[in-house]
PDB file of C-alpha atoms in Angstrom:
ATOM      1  CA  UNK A   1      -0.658 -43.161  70.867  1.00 42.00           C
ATOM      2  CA  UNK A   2      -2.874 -40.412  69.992  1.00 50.00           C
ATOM      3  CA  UNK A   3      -1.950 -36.809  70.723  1.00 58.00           C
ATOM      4  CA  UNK A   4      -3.506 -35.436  73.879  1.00 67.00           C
ATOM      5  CA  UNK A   5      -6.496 -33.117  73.794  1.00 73.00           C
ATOM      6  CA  UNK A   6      -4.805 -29.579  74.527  1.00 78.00           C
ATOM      7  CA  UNK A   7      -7.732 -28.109  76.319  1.00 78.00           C
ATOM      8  CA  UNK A   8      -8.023 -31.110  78.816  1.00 79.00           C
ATOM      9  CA  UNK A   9      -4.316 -31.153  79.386  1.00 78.00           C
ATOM     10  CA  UNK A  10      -3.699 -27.630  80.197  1.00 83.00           C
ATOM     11  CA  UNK A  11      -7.488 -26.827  82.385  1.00 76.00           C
ATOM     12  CA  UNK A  12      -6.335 -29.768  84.604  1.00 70.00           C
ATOM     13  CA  UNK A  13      -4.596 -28.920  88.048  1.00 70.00           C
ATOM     14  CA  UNK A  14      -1.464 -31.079  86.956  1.00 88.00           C
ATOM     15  CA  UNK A  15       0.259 -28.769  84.819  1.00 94.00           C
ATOM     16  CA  UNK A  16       1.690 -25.593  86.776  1.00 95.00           C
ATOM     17  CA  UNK A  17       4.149 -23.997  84.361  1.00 96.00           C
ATOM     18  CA  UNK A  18       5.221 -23.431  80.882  1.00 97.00           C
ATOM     19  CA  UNK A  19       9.235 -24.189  80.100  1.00 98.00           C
ATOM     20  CA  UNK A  20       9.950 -21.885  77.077  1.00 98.00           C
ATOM     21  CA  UNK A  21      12.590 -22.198  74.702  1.00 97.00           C
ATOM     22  CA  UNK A  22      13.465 -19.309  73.876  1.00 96.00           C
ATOM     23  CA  UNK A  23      15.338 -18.201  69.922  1.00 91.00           C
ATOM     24  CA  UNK A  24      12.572 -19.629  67.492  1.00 91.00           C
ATOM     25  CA  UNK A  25       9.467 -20.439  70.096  1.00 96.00           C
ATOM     26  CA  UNK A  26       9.403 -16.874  72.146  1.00 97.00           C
ATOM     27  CA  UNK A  27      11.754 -14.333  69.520  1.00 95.00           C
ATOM     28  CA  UNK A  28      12.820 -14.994  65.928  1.00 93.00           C
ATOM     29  CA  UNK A  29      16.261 -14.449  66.938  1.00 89.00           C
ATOM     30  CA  UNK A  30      16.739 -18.072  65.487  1.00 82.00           C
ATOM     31  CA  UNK A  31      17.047 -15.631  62.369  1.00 86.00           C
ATOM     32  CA  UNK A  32      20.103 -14.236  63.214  1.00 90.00           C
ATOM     33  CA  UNK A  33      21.914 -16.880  64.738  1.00 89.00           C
ATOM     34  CA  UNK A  34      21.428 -19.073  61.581  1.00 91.00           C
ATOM     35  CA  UNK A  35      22.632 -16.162  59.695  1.00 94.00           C
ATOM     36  CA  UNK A  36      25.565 -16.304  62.167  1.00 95.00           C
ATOM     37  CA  UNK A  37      26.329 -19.924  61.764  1.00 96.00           C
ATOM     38  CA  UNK A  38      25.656 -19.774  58.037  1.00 97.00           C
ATOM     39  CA  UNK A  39      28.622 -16.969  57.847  1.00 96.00           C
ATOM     40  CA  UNK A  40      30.829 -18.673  60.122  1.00 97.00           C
ATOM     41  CA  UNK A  41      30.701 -22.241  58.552  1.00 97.00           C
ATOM     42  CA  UNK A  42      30.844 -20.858  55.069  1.00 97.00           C
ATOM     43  CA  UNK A  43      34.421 -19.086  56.177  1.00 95.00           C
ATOM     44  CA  UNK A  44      35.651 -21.998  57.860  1.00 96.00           C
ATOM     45  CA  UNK A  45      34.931 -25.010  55.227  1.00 97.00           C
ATOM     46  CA  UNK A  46      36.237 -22.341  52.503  1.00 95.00           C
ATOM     47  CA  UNK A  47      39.389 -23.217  53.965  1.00 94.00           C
ATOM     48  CA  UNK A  48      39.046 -27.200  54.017  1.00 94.00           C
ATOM     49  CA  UNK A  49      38.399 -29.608  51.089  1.00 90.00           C
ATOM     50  CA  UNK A  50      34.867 -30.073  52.324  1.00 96.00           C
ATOM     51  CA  UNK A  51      31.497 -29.626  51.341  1.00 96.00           C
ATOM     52  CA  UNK A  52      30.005 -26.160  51.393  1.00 96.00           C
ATOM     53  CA  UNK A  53      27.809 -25.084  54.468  1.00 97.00           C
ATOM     54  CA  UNK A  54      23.721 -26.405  53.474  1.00 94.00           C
ATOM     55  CA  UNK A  55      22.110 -23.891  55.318  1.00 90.00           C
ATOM     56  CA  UNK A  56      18.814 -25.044  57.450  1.00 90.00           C
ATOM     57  CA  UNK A  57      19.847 -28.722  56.504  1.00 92.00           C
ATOM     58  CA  UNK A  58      23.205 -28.465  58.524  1.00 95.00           C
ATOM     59  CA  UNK A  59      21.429 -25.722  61.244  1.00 92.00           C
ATOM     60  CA  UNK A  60      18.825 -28.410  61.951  1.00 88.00           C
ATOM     61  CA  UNK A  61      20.967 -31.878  62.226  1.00 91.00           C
ATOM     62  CA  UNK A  62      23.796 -30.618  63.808  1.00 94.00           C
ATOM     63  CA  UNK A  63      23.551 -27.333  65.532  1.00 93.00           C
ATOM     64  CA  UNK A  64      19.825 -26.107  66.335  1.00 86.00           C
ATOM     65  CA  UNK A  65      19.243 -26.356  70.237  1.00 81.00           C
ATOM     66  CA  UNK A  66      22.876 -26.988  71.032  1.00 88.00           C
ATOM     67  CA  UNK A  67      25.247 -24.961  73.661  1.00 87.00           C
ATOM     68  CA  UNK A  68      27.142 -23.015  70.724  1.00 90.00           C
ATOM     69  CA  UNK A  69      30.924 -24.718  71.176  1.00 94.00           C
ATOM     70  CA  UNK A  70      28.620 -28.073  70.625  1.00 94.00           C
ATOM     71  CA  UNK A  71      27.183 -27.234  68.347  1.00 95.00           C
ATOM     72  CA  UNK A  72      30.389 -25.757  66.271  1.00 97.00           C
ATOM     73  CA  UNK A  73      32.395 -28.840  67.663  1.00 97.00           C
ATOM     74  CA  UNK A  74      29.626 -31.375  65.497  1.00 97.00           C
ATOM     75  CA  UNK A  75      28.715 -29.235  62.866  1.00 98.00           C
ATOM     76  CA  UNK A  76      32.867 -29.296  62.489  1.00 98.00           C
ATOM     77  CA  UNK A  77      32.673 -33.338  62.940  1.00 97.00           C
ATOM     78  CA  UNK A  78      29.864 -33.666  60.086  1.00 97.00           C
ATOM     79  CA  UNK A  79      32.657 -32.320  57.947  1.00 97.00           C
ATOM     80  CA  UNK A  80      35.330 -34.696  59.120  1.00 97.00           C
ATOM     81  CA  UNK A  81      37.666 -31.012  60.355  1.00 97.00           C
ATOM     82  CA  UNK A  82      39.320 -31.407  63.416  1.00 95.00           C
ATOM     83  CA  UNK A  83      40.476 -28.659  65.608  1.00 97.00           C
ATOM     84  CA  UNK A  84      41.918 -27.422  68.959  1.00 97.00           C
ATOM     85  CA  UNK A  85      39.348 -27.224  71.825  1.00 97.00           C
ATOM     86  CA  UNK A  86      40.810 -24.340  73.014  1.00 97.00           C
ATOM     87  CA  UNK A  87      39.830 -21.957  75.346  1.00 96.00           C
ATOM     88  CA  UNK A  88      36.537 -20.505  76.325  1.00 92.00           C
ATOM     89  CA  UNK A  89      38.501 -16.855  76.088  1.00 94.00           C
ATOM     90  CA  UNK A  90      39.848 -17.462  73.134  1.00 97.00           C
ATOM     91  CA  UNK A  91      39.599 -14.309  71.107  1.00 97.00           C
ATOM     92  CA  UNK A  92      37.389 -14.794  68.135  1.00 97.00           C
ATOM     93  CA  UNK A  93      40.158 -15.002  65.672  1.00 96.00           C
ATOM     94  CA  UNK A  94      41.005 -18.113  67.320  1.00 97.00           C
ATOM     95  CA  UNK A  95      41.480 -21.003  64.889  1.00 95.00           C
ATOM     96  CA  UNK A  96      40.052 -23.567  67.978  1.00 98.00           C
ATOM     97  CA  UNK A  97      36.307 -24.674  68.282  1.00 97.00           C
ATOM     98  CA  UNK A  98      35.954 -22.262  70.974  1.00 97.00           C
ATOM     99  CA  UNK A  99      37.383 -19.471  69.167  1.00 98.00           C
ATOM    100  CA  UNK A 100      34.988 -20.383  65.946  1.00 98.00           C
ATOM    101  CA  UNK A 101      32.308 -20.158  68.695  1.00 96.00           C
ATOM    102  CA  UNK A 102      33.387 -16.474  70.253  1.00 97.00           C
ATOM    103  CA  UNK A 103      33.531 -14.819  66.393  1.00 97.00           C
ATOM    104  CA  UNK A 104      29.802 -16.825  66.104  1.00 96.00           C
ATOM    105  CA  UNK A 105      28.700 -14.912  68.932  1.00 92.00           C
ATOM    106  CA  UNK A 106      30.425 -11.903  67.986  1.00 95.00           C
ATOM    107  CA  UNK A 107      28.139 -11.504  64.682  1.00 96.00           C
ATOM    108  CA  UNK A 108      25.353 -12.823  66.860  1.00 92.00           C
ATOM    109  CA  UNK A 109      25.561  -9.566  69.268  1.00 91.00           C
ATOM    110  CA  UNK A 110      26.652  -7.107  66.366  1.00 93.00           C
ATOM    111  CA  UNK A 111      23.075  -8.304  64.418  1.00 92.00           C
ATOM    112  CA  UNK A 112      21.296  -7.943  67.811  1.00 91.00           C
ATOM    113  CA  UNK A 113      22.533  -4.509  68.387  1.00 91.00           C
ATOM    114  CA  UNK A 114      21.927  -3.496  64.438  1.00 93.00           C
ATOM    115  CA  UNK A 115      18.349  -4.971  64.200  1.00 92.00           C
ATOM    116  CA  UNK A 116      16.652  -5.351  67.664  1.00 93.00           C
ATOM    117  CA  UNK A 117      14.189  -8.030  68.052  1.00 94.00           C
ATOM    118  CA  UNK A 118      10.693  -8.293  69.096  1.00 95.00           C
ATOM    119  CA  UNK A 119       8.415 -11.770  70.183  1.00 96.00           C
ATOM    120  CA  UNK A 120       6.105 -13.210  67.807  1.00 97.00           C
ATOM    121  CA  UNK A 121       3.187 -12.173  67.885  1.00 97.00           C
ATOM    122  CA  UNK A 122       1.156 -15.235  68.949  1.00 97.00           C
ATOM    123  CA  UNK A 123       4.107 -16.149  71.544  1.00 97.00           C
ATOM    124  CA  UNK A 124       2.985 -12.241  72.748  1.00 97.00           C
ATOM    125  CA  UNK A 125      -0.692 -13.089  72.836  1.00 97.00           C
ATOM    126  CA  UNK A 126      -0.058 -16.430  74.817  1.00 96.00           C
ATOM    127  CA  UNK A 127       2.691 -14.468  77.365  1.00 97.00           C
ATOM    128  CA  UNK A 128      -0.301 -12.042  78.376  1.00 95.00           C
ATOM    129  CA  UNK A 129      -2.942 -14.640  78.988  1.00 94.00           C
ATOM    130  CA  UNK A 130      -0.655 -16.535  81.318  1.00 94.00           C
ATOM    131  CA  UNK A 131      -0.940 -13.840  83.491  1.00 91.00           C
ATOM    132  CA  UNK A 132      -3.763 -13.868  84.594  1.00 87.00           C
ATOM    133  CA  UNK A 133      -3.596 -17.871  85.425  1.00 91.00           C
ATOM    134  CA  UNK A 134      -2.558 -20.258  87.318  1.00 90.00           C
ATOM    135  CA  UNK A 135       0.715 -21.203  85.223  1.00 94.00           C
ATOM    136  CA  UNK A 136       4.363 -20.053  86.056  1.00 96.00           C
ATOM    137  CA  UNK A 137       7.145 -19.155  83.293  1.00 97.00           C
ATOM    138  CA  UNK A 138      10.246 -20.073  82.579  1.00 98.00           C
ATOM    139  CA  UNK A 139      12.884 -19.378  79.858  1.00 98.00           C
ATOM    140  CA  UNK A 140      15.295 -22.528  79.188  1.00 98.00           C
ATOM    141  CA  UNK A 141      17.874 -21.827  76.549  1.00 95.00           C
ATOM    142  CA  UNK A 142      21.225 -22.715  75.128  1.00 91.00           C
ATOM    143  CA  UNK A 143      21.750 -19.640  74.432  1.00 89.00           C
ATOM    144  CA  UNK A 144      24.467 -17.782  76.785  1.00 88.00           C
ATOM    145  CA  UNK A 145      22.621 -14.133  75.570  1.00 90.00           C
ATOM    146  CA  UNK A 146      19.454 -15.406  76.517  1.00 94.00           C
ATOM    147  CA  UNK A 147      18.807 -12.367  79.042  1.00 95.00           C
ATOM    148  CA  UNK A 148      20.081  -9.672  76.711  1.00 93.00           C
ATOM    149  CA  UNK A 149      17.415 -10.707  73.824  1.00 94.00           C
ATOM    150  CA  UNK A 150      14.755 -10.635  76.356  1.00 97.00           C
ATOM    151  CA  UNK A 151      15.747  -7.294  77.688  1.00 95.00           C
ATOM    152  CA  UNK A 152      15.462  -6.335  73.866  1.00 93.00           C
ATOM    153  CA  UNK A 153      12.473  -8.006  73.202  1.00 95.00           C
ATOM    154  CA  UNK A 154      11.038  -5.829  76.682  1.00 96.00           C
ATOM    155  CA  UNK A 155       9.521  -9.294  77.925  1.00 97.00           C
ATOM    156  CA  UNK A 156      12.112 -10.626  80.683  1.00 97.00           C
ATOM    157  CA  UNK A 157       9.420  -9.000  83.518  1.00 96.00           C
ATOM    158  CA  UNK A 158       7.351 -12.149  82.365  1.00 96.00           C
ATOM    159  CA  UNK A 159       9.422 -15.028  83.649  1.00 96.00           C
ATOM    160  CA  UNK A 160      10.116 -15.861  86.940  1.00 88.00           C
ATOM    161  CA  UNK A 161      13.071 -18.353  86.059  1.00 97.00           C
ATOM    162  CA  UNK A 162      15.551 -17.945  83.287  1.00 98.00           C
ATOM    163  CA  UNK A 163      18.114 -20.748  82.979  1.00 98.00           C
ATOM    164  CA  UNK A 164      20.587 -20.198  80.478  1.00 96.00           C
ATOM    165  CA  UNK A 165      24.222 -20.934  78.823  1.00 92.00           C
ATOM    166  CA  UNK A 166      25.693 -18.687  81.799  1.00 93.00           C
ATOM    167  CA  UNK A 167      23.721 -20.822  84.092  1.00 96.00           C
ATOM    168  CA  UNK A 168      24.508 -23.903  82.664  1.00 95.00           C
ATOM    169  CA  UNK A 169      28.703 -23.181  82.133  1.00 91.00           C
ATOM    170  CA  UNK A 170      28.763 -21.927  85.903  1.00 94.00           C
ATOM    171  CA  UNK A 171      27.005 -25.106  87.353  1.00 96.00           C
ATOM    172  CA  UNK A 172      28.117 -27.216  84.691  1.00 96.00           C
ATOM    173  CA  UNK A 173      24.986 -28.564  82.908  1.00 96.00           C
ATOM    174  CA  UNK A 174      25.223 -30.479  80.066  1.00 95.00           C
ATOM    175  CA  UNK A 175      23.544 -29.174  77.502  1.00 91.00           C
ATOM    176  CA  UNK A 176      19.952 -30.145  75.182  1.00 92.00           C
ATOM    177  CA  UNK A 177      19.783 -32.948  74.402  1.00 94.00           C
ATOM    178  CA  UNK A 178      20.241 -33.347  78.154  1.00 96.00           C
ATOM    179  CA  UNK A 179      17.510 -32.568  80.238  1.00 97.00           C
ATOM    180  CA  UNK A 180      19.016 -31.270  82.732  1.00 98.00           C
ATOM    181  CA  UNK A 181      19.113 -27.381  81.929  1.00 97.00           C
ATOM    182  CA  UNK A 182      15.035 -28.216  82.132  1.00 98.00           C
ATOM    183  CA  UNK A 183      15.102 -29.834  85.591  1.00 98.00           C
ATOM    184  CA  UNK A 184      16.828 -26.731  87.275  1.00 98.00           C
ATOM    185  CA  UNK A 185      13.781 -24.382  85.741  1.00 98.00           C
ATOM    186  CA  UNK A 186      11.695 -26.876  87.296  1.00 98.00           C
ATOM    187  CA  UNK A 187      13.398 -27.055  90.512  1.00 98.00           C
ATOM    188  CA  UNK A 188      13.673 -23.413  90.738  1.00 98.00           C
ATOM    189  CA  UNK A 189      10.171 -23.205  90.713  1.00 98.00           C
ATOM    190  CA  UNK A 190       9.719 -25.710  93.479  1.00 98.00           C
ATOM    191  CA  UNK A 191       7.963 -27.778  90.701  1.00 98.00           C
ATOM    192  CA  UNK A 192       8.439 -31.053  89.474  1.00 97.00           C
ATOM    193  CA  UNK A 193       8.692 -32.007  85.973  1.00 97.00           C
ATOM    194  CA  UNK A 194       5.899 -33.921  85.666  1.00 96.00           C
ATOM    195  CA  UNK A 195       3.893 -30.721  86.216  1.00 97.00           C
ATOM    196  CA  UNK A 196       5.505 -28.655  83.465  1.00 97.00           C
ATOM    197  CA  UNK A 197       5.035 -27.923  80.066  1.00 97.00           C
ATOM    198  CA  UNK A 198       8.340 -28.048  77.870  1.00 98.00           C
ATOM    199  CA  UNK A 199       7.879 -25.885  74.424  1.00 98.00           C
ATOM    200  CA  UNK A 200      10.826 -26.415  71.997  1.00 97.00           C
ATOM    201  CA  UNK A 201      11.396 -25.702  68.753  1.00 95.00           C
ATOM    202  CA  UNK A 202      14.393 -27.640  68.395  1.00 92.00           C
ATOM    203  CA  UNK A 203      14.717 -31.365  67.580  1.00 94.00           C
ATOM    204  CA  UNK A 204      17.480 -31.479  70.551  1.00 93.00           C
ATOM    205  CA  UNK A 205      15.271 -29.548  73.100  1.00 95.00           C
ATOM    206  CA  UNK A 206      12.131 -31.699  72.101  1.00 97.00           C
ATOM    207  CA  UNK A 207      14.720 -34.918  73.109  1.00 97.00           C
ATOM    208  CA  UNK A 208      15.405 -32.829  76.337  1.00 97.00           C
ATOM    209  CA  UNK A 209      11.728 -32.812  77.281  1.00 97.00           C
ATOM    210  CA  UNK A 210      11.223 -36.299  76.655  1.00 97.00           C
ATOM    211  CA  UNK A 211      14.713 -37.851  78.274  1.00 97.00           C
ATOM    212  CA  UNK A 212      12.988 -35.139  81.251  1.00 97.00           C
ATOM    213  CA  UNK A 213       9.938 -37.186  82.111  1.00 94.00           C
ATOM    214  CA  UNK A 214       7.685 -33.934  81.476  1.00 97.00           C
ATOM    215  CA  UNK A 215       4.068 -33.575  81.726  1.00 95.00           C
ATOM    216  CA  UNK A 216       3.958 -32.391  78.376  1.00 96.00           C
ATOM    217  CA  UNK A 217       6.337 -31.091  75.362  1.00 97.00           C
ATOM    218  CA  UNK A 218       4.858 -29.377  72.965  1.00 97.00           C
ATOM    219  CA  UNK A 219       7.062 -28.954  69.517  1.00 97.00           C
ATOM    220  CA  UNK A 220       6.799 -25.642  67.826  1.00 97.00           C
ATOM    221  CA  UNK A 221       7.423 -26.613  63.792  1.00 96.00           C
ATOM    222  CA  UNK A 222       9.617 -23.452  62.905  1.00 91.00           C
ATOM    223  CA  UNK A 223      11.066 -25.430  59.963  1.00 87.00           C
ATOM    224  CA  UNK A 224      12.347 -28.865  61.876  1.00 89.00           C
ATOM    225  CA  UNK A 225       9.030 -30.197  60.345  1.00 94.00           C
ATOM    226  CA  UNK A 226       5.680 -32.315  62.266  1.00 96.00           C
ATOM    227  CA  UNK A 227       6.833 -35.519  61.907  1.00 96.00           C
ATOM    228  CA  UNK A 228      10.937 -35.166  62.940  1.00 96.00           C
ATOM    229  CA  UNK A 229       9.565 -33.179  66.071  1.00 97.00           C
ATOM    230  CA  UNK A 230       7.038 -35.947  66.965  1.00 96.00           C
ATOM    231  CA  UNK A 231       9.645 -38.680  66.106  1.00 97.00           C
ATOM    232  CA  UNK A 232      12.314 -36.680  68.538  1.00 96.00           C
ATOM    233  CA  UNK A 233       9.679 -36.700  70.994  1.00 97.00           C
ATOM    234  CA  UNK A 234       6.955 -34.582  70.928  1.00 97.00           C
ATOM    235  CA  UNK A 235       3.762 -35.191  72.584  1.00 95.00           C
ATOM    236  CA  UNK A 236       1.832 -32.872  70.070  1.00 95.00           C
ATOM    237  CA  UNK A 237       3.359 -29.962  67.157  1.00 96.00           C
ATOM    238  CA  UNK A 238       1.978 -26.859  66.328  1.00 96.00           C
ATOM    239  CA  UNK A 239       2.895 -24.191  64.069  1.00 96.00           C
ATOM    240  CA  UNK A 240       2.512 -20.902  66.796  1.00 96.00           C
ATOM    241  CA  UNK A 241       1.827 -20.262  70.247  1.00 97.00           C
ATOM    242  CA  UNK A 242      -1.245 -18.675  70.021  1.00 95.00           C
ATOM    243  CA  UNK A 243      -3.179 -22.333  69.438  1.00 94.00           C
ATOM    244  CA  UNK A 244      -2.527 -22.633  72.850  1.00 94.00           C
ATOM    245  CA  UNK A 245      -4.391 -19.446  73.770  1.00 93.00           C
ATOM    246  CA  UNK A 246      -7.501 -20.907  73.737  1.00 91.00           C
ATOM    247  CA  UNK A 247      -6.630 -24.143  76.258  1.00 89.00           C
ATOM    248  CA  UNK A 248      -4.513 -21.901  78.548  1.00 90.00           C
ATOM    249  CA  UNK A 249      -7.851 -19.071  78.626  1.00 81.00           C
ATOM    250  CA  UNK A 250      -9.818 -21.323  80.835  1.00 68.00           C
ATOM    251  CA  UNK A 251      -7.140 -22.162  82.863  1.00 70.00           C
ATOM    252  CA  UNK A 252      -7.306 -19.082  85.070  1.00 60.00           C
TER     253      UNK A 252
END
């Protein structure tokens, strides 16, 4: 099937809002949570008779997209460790997948605090021309500090829905690949999914929008690469959200 025309998909009146992702499609805090993971795993398999941590091979197969104690509960899998579930208040010294997920967020927050973030630039450009159109905004993330990265970044003003980890732990949403973190944004903005726009980044949230029955997902190729995000489910890659600028312009 060949990839839709972006310009006729987006000017049409069945599309009514954009889905964002958030850490690698609106901020490049996917920076420092791979930094994060990269520090954690490296500590942990030091202490096992396992392979070493690969870096953006590991982040992308088994932990990109994923609510964090998922994504430390298969990344520890891959490497054939098993531990305690624990608790989700475990303290991060906690030997326990939950505990290995508090100390994750730990250097998460401490990075956050030390180095601020800002959007990309062309995710910017694209936030400011929705504006003045037709399209709602929503952030959908794994992430349980989604709000506190947008406060950083100074752009949570410009969404009307955010559903994130603390959403999804207190009304117990599975997680991407699961579509169903994407379905409440939709719901919440009395849409339904068919007339949003899912933009992902991640190979899991790409599966999300697809297992969703969305109007559209659009993968973002951060590093995941064209073809795995088309193969996962994408409808159409590009490499920033500004090539959407022009499609969304005459949408007004």
């Amino acid at each position: 099937m060949p990839a839709p025309n972006l310009n006729d998909a987006l000017q049409g009146s069945r599309l009514k809002a954009f889905l964002f992702d958030l850490d690698g499609v609106l901020t490049p805090t996917v920076d420092l949570h791979k930094e994060a993971w990269r520090r954690l795993f490296t500590e942990e398999f030091a202490k096992h008779d396992v392979a070493p941590y690969e870096g953006e091979a590991d982040y992308v197969a088994h932990v990109d997209g994923k609510p964090r104690f998922d994504g430390v509960r298969d990344m520890l899998a891959a490497r054939g460790i098993t531990l305690p579930e624990g608790e989700p208040t475990d303290p991060p010294t906690a030997d326990t997948v939950m505990g290995l997920g508090n100390r994750k967020n730990e250097m998460f927050e401490r990075a956050l605090a030390e180095q601020g973030i800002a959007a990309y630039p062309g995710s910017l450009e694209l936030l400011d021309v929705l504006r003045g159109t037709h399209f709602e905004a929503a952030v959908v993330s794994s992430s349980r500090n989604a709000v506190p990265v947008l406060e950083v970044a100074r752009i949570r003003d410009r969404f009307d829905v955010v559903v994130d980890g603390v959403v999804a732990a207190a009304e117990g949403l599975p997680g991407k690949p699961a579509p169903d973190t994407y379905r409440v944004a939709a719901e919440r903005l009395g849409l339904d999914p068919s007339q949003c726009v899912v933009v992902e980044d991640a190979l899991s949230g790409v599966q999300a929008g697809r297992a969703g029955d969305f109007g559209l997902v659009i993968g973002v190729d951060r590093g995941a690469g064209a073809d795995e995000l088309i193969a996962a489910g994408a409808d159409v890659v590009i490499d920033d959200l500004s090539e959407l600028v022009p499609a969304t312009e005459g949408a007004a």
